[in-house]
């Protein structure tokens, strides 16, 4: 079946189950109905196969089974699931609760803040109206008195005028909206600190509750109530476990006792015990916070008194921080009152889910059934097995952890919330595990056991018993949250139906991307990177250096490196110089002038020729 079709079918089933329960007079939350649909589908006895398309008959059978279980008021399993849904939808830790309270307070004060910060009065009468609104805001913000209490209004007005007179309204109006809001908060803290100091000096205090004394009385009372309820439910759990163990040894004696109901009742009490332990831990934290606040508040008040003593005037920069610190400490007292009220209401509302116990197994019935049966507490069971532990040499492929060999042994995240990993699937009993026997580490998860024998049996085939516990959780749906198996069953119920926008019954495991960095070498490195042991490598470097002497340095710029960095090139500029390779010269020699005489003949028959040289000498040229 496709995921989209499955979600559509389940949404339809959830809606139809809710309508039929409402027709029977039971108005149930959508989250509870969604979880019950999941529980019915998971139960192997109902033969629902979510890998196949649900027929119309299958859907009708599923709806009827869900309606029947939701309307069964004698079912401890239903009360356990209701308890889990209620706690999951209403419980919040300290930070979440205080953050939500601050958000609600800001929402209530938003109209007053808006009226102060948005308006820009100029007339005197309008400024006085805004100033009165500031007085109202300071009174509401501090929570010290009612706006209808005339005496409280007078005290706030007097304290406000001492730090913020009406003449400063012009400056206040010129501020931005954000600055106005911040100044309003600062004024509220200053006025609260001044009123607290005046009350300590017996000069006021109208509308003040003595929160420290109230908390000193209320916290021990709440803690005592939680202890009593916790002891009562633990006694029931011890009795149920004793009955279940006795029933396995002598079944005929308890033939009229419903084993299934008894197991469901045990899971109901165990879940109630787990929730009470959470509330008790928060109450102890509150007690510790109040003790620390008492010391801080007394010290801050003493410092302020010493600063203000016998002084008619004092600089604001010196005393204003002290008033604001006093206001912060008082706000912490108010937060502790809020947390204590929340814890008390949670504990009172959880009590209703345990009422089915007295109807199914009255006190007289339990006493008669337990005649001759030894009832052991969790502490007694752990004490009996303190002298035994697993022999590691008996297991070659299993890793066992012990207190003396494991760091942060007490902080290991134990599976099944510390219950014996063997007894859950085999006996359907939530026996306390004893870490001293040995913690088995299997696939990065940790398991504890109630006895050495149970540890040996589980260690022979851990995957088999882990799957057996999962199958047991399918049969008893309340075990999913009791044993912390939510992540294994989230895929069936649509998220939009199973939880609201912020939180729901099955919260996913928190995940985040994280990274860590460690120093590889703590000490500074001493390695010489230039060292070479290879002679031929040294020769290669020498040749390379020798060749560099005849190389020229070039630089260029490409398109990719353009505008990336500055590049420089150095060249030798041309010089104005001349060289002489040859010279032009000339010489003037005398022109030869030679004449011949007698070539034409004469009177004589014989020709006589005479040569006459008229060439000039060289020295005359």
XYZ file of C-alpha atoms in Angstrom:
621
model
C 0.000 0.000 0.000
C 1.395 3.392 -0.921
C 2.246 5.811 1.892
C -0.227 8.432 0.618
C -3.091 5.954 0.379
C -2.251 4.506 3.778
C -2.382 7.920 5.407
C -5.662 8.730 3.703
C -7.247 5.476 4.873
C -5.960 5.880 8.430
C -7.199 9.462 8.611
C -10.629 8.268 7.618
C -10.536 5.486 10.218
C -9.385 7.856 12.967
C -12.146 10.312 12.128
C -14.803 7.579 12.086
C -13.622 6.118 15.415
C -13.762 9.546 17.026
C -17.307 10.143 15.775
C -18.581 6.782 17.048
C -16.984 7.310 20.466
C -18.556 10.774 20.651
C -21.933 9.226 19.830
C -21.464 6.927 22.841
C -20.788 9.926 25.097
C -16.984 9.668 25.114
C -15.249 12.756 23.767
C -11.673 11.665 23.093
C -8.710 13.576 21.736
C -7.596 12.881 18.199
C -4.147 11.917 19.437
C -5.575 9.241 21.733
C -7.721 7.824 18.928
C -4.732 7.792 16.577
C -2.632 5.912 19.099
C -5.397 3.367 19.696
C -5.683 2.751 15.950
C -1.955 2.153 15.949
C -2.197 -0.212 18.910
C -4.942 -2.285 17.277
C -3.045 -2.483 13.986
C 0.170 -3.532 15.735
C -1.476 -6.270 17.799
C -0.716 -9.520 15.948
C -3.881 -11.093 17.359
C -5.977 -8.853 15.097
C -4.327 -10.074 11.852
C -4.057 -6.698 10.116
C -1.519 -6.591 7.313
C -0.569 -3.029 6.466
C 1.400 -4.176 3.414
C -1.852 -4.946 1.619
C -4.800 -2.812 0.623
C -7.413 -2.588 3.381
C -10.816 -3.724 2.221
C -14.014 -2.095 3.402
C -14.651 -5.019 5.774
C -11.130 -4.658 7.206
C -11.704 -0.975 7.900
C -15.025 -1.662 9.596
C -13.452 -4.383 11.754
C -10.619 -2.011 12.680
C -13.074 0.746 13.597
C -15.158 -1.560 15.780
C -12.115 -2.942 17.582
C -10.857 0.581 18.292
C -14.255 1.761 19.527
C -14.594 -1.291 21.778
C -11.198 -0.744 23.370
C -11.727 2.985 23.798
C -15.077 2.479 25.547
C -13.809 -0.292 27.860
C -13.526 1.505 31.200
C -12.207 -1.613 32.975
C -9.099 -1.834 30.797
C -5.851 -0.833 32.559
C -4.136 -0.650 29.171
C -6.503 2.106 28.029
C -5.839 4.092 31.212
C -2.093 3.721 30.664
C -2.365 4.990 27.093
C -4.552 7.895 28.264
C -1.937 8.675 30.909
C 0.841 8.643 28.324
C -1.114 10.897 25.969
C -1.966 13.338 28.758
C 1.625 13.539 30.006
C 3.061 13.892 26.536
C 0.646 16.660 25.545
C 0.865 18.644 28.798
C 4.295 18.114 30.338
C 7.058 20.601 29.636
C 10.502 20.952 31.149
C 11.644 24.060 32.987
C 12.936 25.938 29.959
C 9.903 25.143 27.807
C 7.437 26.087 30.541
C 9.138 29.397 31.369
C 9.482 30.237 27.692
C 5.784 29.559 27.138
C 4.884 31.647 30.198
C 6.951 34.548 28.883
C 5.265 34.262 25.493
C 1.798 34.312 27.081
C 2.746 37.292 29.242
C 4.026 39.193 26.204
C 0.769 38.429 24.424
C -1.308 39.795 27.296
C 0.795 42.954 27.521
C 0.887 43.478 23.744
C -2.199 45.799 23.609
C -0.777 48.033 26.372
C 2.663 48.108 24.747
C 1.107 48.921 21.388
C -0.893 51.792 22.861
C 2.274 53.247 24.398
C 4.743 52.776 21.543
C 2.579 53.467 18.495
C 1.010 56.748 19.608
C 2.936 60.004 19.322
C 1.137 62.474 21.620
C 2.017 66.114 21.636
C -0.613 67.668 23.884
C 0.003 67.677 27.626
C -3.156 65.740 28.347
C -2.235 63.023 25.856
C 1.215 62.669 27.414
C -0.341 62.213 30.828
C -2.574 59.450 29.470
C 0.429 57.650 27.973
C 2.287 58.032 31.266
C -0.631 56.367 33.090
C -0.482 53.523 30.593
C 3.219 53.121 31.374
C 2.298 52.848 35.067
C -0.242 50.150 34.202
C 2.313 48.279 32.088
C 4.924 48.354 34.862
C 2.384 47.053 37.369
C 1.204 44.234 35.104
C 4.729 43.305 34.052
C 5.974 42.968 37.619
C 3.004 40.918 38.814
C 3.138 42.747 42.147
C -0.364 43.993 42.725
C -3.557 44.501 40.764
C -4.313 47.464 38.448
C -7.451 48.027 40.558
C -5.431 48.354 43.779
C -5.134 52.104 44.414
C -2.287 51.697 46.910
C -0.268 49.579 44.473
C -0.809 52.163 41.715
C 0.430 54.916 44.003
C 3.579 52.975 44.863
C 4.321 52.258 41.206
C 3.694 55.865 40.201
C 5.979 57.208 42.926
C 8.766 54.766 42.058
C 8.399 55.474 38.337
C 8.566 59.238 38.812
C 11.823 58.846 40.703
C 13.530 57.231 37.692
C 11.358 58.476 34.814
C 9.654 61.806 35.463
C 6.979 63.065 33.078
C 9.367 65.692 31.754
C 11.242 62.901 29.936
C 8.165 61.899 27.951
C 9.258 64.117 25.048
C 12.526 62.191 24.786
C 10.676 58.876 25.102
C 8.287 59.770 22.271
C 11.179 60.503 19.915
C 12.579 56.987 20.306
C 11.977 54.189 17.814
C 9.382 51.523 18.560
C 12.033 48.933 19.408
C 13.848 51.299 21.766
C 10.569 52.206 23.448
C 9.786 48.531 24.124
C 13.240 47.958 25.600
C 12.973 51.044 27.809
C 9.578 49.873 29.058
C 11.102 46.573 30.150
C 13.989 48.350 31.863
C 11.586 50.702 33.659
C 9.485 47.763 34.838
C 12.573 46.092 36.315
C 13.779 49.306 37.953
C 10.408 50.044 39.532
C 10.104 46.445 40.757
C 13.552 46.638 42.354
C 12.698 49.945 44.032
C 9.426 48.560 45.414
C 11.192 45.477 46.737
C 13.757 47.669 48.479
C 11.036 49.901 49.932
C 9.161 46.853 51.211
C 12.324 45.643 52.915
C 12.593 49.082 54.539
C 8.958 48.891 55.706
C 7.911 51.687 53.328
C 5.380 49.939 51.143
C 4.712 46.518 49.689
C 1.047 46.617 48.757
C 0.080 43.535 46.726
C 3.280 41.669 47.595
C 3.240 37.960 48.395
C 6.007 36.601 50.570
C 7.219 34.232 47.855
C 10.333 32.920 49.666
C 8.334 31.768 52.703
C 5.512 30.420 50.530
C 8.000 28.370 48.542
C 9.730 27.134 51.706
C 6.401 25.677 52.832
C 4.992 24.573 49.480
C 7.989 22.724 48.060
C 8.438 20.299 51.020
C 4.687 19.696 51.030
C 4.645 18.935 47.301
C 7.720 16.735 47.598
C 6.172 14.800 50.481
C 2.967 14.258 48.490
C 4.953 12.980 45.520
C 6.962 10.654 47.778
C 3.798 9.198 49.291
C 2.195 8.587 45.914
C 5.433 7.149 44.575
C 5.757 4.737 47.498
C 2.130 3.688 47.094
C 2.432 2.906 43.388
C 5.764 1.137 43.898
C 4.165 -1.105 46.526
C 1.449 -2.006 44.008
C 4.104 -2.797 41.391
C 5.999 -5.039 43.834
C 2.790 -6.910 44.677
C 1.858 -7.399 41.027
C 5.331 -8.722 40.191
C 5.182 -11.129 43.137
C 1.757 -12.357 41.980
C 2.943 -12.860 38.393
C 5.993 -14.808 39.517
C 3.894 -16.925 41.871
C 1.323 -17.494 39.127
C 3.997 -18.884 36.792
C 5.133 -21.299 39.514
C 1.638 -22.381 40.686
C -1.016 -21.647 37.977
C -3.902 -23.656 39.582
C -3.834 -21.485 42.690
C -4.703 -18.373 40.686
C -7.112 -19.922 38.177
C -9.655 -17.139 38.680
C -7.078 -14.389 38.235
C -6.748 -12.776 34.787
C -3.073 -12.838 33.935
C -3.584 -10.437 31.052
C -5.291 -7.844 33.268
C -2.635 -8.273 35.930
C 0.146 -7.555 33.450
C -1.705 -4.519 32.118
C -2.153 -3.289 35.697
C 1.593 -3.738 36.311
C 2.444 -1.688 33.221
C -0.044 0.966 34.322
C 1.632 1.313 37.721
C 5.126 1.273 36.233
C 4.226 4.090 33.842
C 2.694 6.103 36.677
C 5.862 5.529 38.691
C 8.051 6.757 35.807
C 6.038 9.965 35.440
C 6.088 10.603 39.190
C 9.869 10.207 39.209
C 10.140 12.910 36.535
C 7.940 15.260 38.562
C 9.842 14.450 41.736
C 13.144 15.248 40.040
C 11.750 18.610 38.935
C 10.542 19.336 42.484
C 14.021 18.607 43.856
C 15.535 20.921 41.248
C 13.102 23.654 42.277
C 14.074 23.215 45.936
C 17.742 23.614 45.028
C 17.002 26.692 42.918
C 15.058 28.324 45.756
C 17.925 27.712 48.186
C 20.356 29.378 45.777
C 17.918 32.263 45.221
C 17.643 32.875 48.963
C 21.384 33.368 49.235
C 21.590 35.619 46.160
C 18.545 37.713 47.134
C 19.800 38.258 50.679
C 23.249 39.247 49.390
C 21.827 41.622 46.754
C 19.546 43.278 49.312
C 22.433 43.671 51.750
C 24.655 45.308 49.105
C 21.849 47.671 48.147
C 21.216 48.653 51.767
C 24.888 49.363 52.349
C 25.001 51.480 49.205
C 21.874 53.484 50.047
C 22.573 53.871 53.758
C 22.813 57.459 55.036
C 22.854 58.922 51.529
C 20.419 61.579 50.359
C 21.455 61.225 46.720
C 23.308 58.641 44.704
C 24.303 58.290 41.081
C 21.890 56.302 38.951
C 24.639 54.322 37.185
C 25.677 52.963 40.592
C 22.304 51.972 42.015
C 20.197 51.156 38.942
C 22.011 47.843 38.215
C 21.366 46.775 41.816
C 17.625 47.440 41.485
C 17.510 45.490 38.220
C 19.396 42.557 39.762
C 16.909 42.532 42.642
C 14.061 42.472 40.138
C 15.596 39.533 38.230
C 15.937 37.507 41.421
C 12.304 38.196 42.345
C 11.235 37.139 38.852
C 13.071 33.856 39.481
C 10.987 33.381 42.644
C 7.861 33.931 40.558
C 9.083 31.364 38.035
C 9.604 28.792 40.780
C 6.042 29.405 41.988
C 4.810 28.820 38.445
C 6.839 25.610 38.118
C 5.654 24.292 41.476
C 2.022 24.979 40.594
C 2.514 23.185 37.284
C 4.091 20.122 38.939
C 1.310 19.933 41.532
C -1.398 20.096 38.887
C 0.338 17.439 36.780
C 0.613 15.087 39.771
C -3.047 15.609 40.714
C -4.252 14.982 37.156
C -2.158 11.825 36.804
C -3.857 10.351 39.851
C -7.090 9.744 37.908
C -5.399 7.203 35.627
C -4.601 4.977 38.614
C -8.154 4.698 39.944
C -8.824 1.543 37.914
C -6.368 -0.339 40.150
C -8.617 -0.275 43.223
C -11.568 -1.513 41.143
C -9.814 -4.466 39.519
C -7.633 -5.533 42.446
C -8.996 -4.272 45.795
C -6.742 -4.241 48.822
C -8.521 -7.223 50.433
C -8.172 -9.268 47.265
C -4.453 -8.569 46.979
C -3.828 -9.483 50.610
C -5.594 -12.827 50.211
C -3.795 -13.635 46.948
C -0.416 -12.733 48.422
C -0.809 -14.954 51.451
C 2.402 -16.921 51.764
C 4.042 -15.006 48.904
C 7.160 -12.925 49.508
C 6.870 -9.420 48.110
C 10.249 -7.985 47.141
C 11.016 -4.382 46.328
C 13.262 -3.349 43.456
C 16.033 -2.491 45.915
C 15.794 -5.929 47.547
C 15.928 -7.675 44.166
C 19.020 -5.713 43.180
C 20.627 -6.350 46.558
C 20.151 -10.128 46.152
C 22.175 -10.125 42.935
C 24.922 -7.743 44.005
C 27.385 -10.578 44.617
C 27.030 -12.113 41.152
C 28.400 -10.941 37.854
C 28.974 -12.227 34.346
C 32.227 -14.027 33.597
C 33.601 -12.266 30.541
C 35.683 -15.289 29.513
C 32.456 -17.207 28.830
C 31.681 -14.894 25.916
C 34.171 -14.459 23.119
C 32.117 -12.238 20.823
C 30.248 -10.144 23.413
C 31.387 -6.970 25.143
C 30.497 -6.544 28.825
C 30.877 -3.348 30.825
C 31.481 -3.074 34.567
C 31.709 -0.089 36.949
C 35.412 -0.428 37.665
C 36.432 -0.746 33.998
C 34.108 1.772 32.327
C 34.264 5.542 32.429
C 30.962 7.333 33.098
C 29.346 3.999 33.897
C 26.339 5.632 35.558
C 25.675 7.811 32.512
C 25.243 5.002 29.980
C 21.923 5.090 28.143
C 20.342 1.780 29.162
C 17.715 0.283 26.882
C 14.138 -0.332 28.105
C 14.561 2.413 30.750
C 16.632 0.143 32.966
C 14.301 -2.878 33.021
C 15.640 -6.406 32.538
C 15.958 -7.050 28.791
C 15.219 -10.761 29.254
C 12.166 -10.736 31.509
C 10.152 -8.338 29.312
C 9.815 -10.635 26.339
C 9.905 -13.978 28.204
C 7.836 -13.266 31.334
C 6.080 -9.984 30.432
C 7.333 -8.564 33.739
C 9.211 -5.308 34.216
C 11.925 -6.448 36.610
C 14.618 -3.935 37.550
C 17.999 -4.551 35.946
C 21.175 -4.634 38.021
C 24.107 -2.985 36.212
C 26.544 -4.565 38.675
C 25.894 -7.968 37.055
C 27.277 -6.531 33.839
C 25.986 -4.357 31.040
C 25.880 -6.023 27.645
C 26.917 -3.816 24.752
C 25.259 -5.083 21.588
C 25.207 -3.062 18.370
C 26.112 0.137 20.248
C 23.223 -0.312 22.692
C 23.346 -1.265 26.365
C 21.229 -3.864 28.163
C 20.922 -4.780 31.850
C 19.505 -7.886 33.501
C 17.849 -8.922 36.744
C 20.031 -12.007 37.251
C 23.168 -13.658 35.981
C 21.129 -16.477 34.431
C 18.983 -14.017 32.474
C 22.136 -12.283 31.233
C 23.639 -15.557 29.977
C 20.440 -16.580 28.187
C 20.015 -13.175 26.536
C 23.673 -13.000 25.459
C 23.411 -16.299 23.558
C 21.131 -14.684 20.960
C 20.484 -10.982 21.683
C 18.704 -10.274 18.390
C 16.153 -12.982 19.118
C 15.199 -11.534 22.504
C 15.228 -7.969 21.198
C 12.723 -8.967 18.540
C 10.734 -10.835 21.186
C 10.492 -7.603 23.196
C 9.269 -5.785 20.097
C 6.575 -8.399 19.563
C 5.560 -8.068 23.204
C 5.220 -4.300 22.704
C 2.892 -4.960 19.756
C 0.684 -7.024 22.053
C 0.803 -4.489 24.901
C 0.829 -1.111 23.144
C 1.542 0.811 26.355
C 5.013 -0.777 26.420
C 6.020 1.262 23.372
C 6.458 4.394 25.446
C 7.164 2.687 28.767
C 10.200 0.894 27.308
C 11.242 3.701 24.953
C 10.464 1.858 21.709
C 8.750 4.804 20.001
C 11.289 5.056 17.178
C 10.492 1.508 16.037
C 6.762 2.097 15.535
C 6.490 5.648 14.190
C 5.901 4.666 10.583
C 2.295 3.442 10.918
C 0.298 6.363 12.284
C 0.084 9.557 10.178
C 2.092 12.320 11.770
C -0.665 14.876 11.199
C -3.044 12.747 13.256
C -0.681 11.413 15.850
C 0.757 14.694 17.006
C 0.017 18.362 16.839
C 2.216 20.898 15.160
C 4.813 21.098 17.911
C 4.747 17.843 19.813
C 2.895 14.560 19.981
C 2.723 11.197 21.603
C 5.542 9.695 19.596
C 8.357 12.214 19.538
C 11.129 11.411 17.074
C 14.606 10.995 18.362
C 16.378 14.362 18.224
C 18.976 14.521 15.470
C 21.426 17.139 14.351
C 24.443 17.512 12.127
C 27.544 17.957 14.206
C 31.238 17.829 13.715
C 34.286 17.590 15.931
C 37.905 18.422 15.311
C 40.829 17.066 17.273
C 44.503 17.909 17.102
C 46.429 15.222 15.266
C 49.737 16.317 16.740
C 49.566 18.182 20.034
C 53.270 19.138 20.058
C 54.740 21.348 17.316
C 56.143 19.265 14.461
C 59.893 18.667 14.303
C 60.003 17.161 10.824
C 62.418 18.809 8.360
C 60.438 18.752 5.140
C 63.446 19.679 3.012
C 65.457 16.648 4.104
C 66.240 14.095 1.397
C 67.900 10.771 1.980
C 68.089 9.868 -1.698
C 71.385 10.924 -3.290
C 69.896 10.942 -6.774
C 67.137 13.250 -5.629
C 69.754 15.631 -4.288
C 71.575 15.511 -7.645
C 68.334 16.214 -9.462
C 67.712 19.279 -7.312
C 71.306 20.461 -7.844
C 70.940 20.195 -11.630
C 67.668 22.028 -11.434
C 69.240 24.853 -9.444
C 72.140 25.005 -11.898
C 69.768 25.289 -14.824
C 67.899 28.102 -13.134
C 70.963 30.319 -13.419
C 70.508 30.399 -17.187
C 66.762 30.841 -17.123
C 64.770 34.001 -17.554
C 61.779 34.949 -15.439
C 58.568 35.488 -17.401
C 55.170 36.650 -16.267
C 51.889 36.873 -18.081
C 48.247 37.558 -17.362
C 45.384 35.429 -18.681
C 41.648 35.958 -18.855
C 41.107 33.764 -15.795
C 43.589 35.631 -13.660
C 42.510 39.069 -14.857
C 41.555 41.348 -11.976
C 42.451 38.586 -9.511
C 45.787 39.898 -8.331
C 48.489 42.352 -9.259
C 51.280 41.042 -11.453
C 54.629 42.676 -12.054
C 57.286 42.109 -14.720
C 60.752 43.638 -14.590
C 62.711 44.194 -17.798
C 65.851 46.119 -18.803
C 64.995 49.301 -20.719
C 66.946 49.967 -24.001
C 70.006 52.253 -23.699
C 71.085 55.030 -26.098
C 74.444 53.740 -27.296
C 76.262 53.542 -30.568
C 78.906 51.258 -32.038
C 81.347 51.896 -34.908
C 81.894 49.007 -37.251
C 83.631 50.753 -40.221
C 84.643 54.195 -41.465
C 84.385 55.844 -44.829
C 87.731 57.251 -46.168
C 89.081 58.472 -49.424
C 92.434 59.235 -50.995
C 93.314 61.645 -53.844
C 96.154 60.312 -56.126
C 97.630 62.310 -59.034
C 96.079 61.663 -62.371
C 98.595 60.061 -64.685
C 99.532 62.383 -67.623
C 101.866 60.671 -70.097
C 102.397 62.085 -73.610
C 104.130 60.477 -76.670
C 106.024 62.758 -79.100
C 107.007 61.913 -82.671
C 104.138 59.524 -83.494
C 103.205 61.557 -86.667
C 106.736 61.358 -88.103
C 108.964 64.165 -89.299
C 111.556 65.197 -91.835
C 113.596 62.250 -91.010
C 112.654 58.995 -92.543
C 113.083 57.278 -89.242
C 110.443 57.922 -86.664
C 111.771 58.885 -83.313
C 109.163 58.707 -80.509
C 109.772 60.436 -77.192
C 107.711 59.666 -74.023
C 106.985 62.659 -71.798
C 105.634 62.000 -68.248
C 103.919 65.042 -66.851
C 102.246 63.256 -63.819
C 102.535 65.269 -60.617
C 104.404 63.769 -57.656
C 102.431 62.294 -54.750
C 103.684 64.763 -52.233
C 102.183 67.612 -54.213
C 98.740 66.295 -54.123
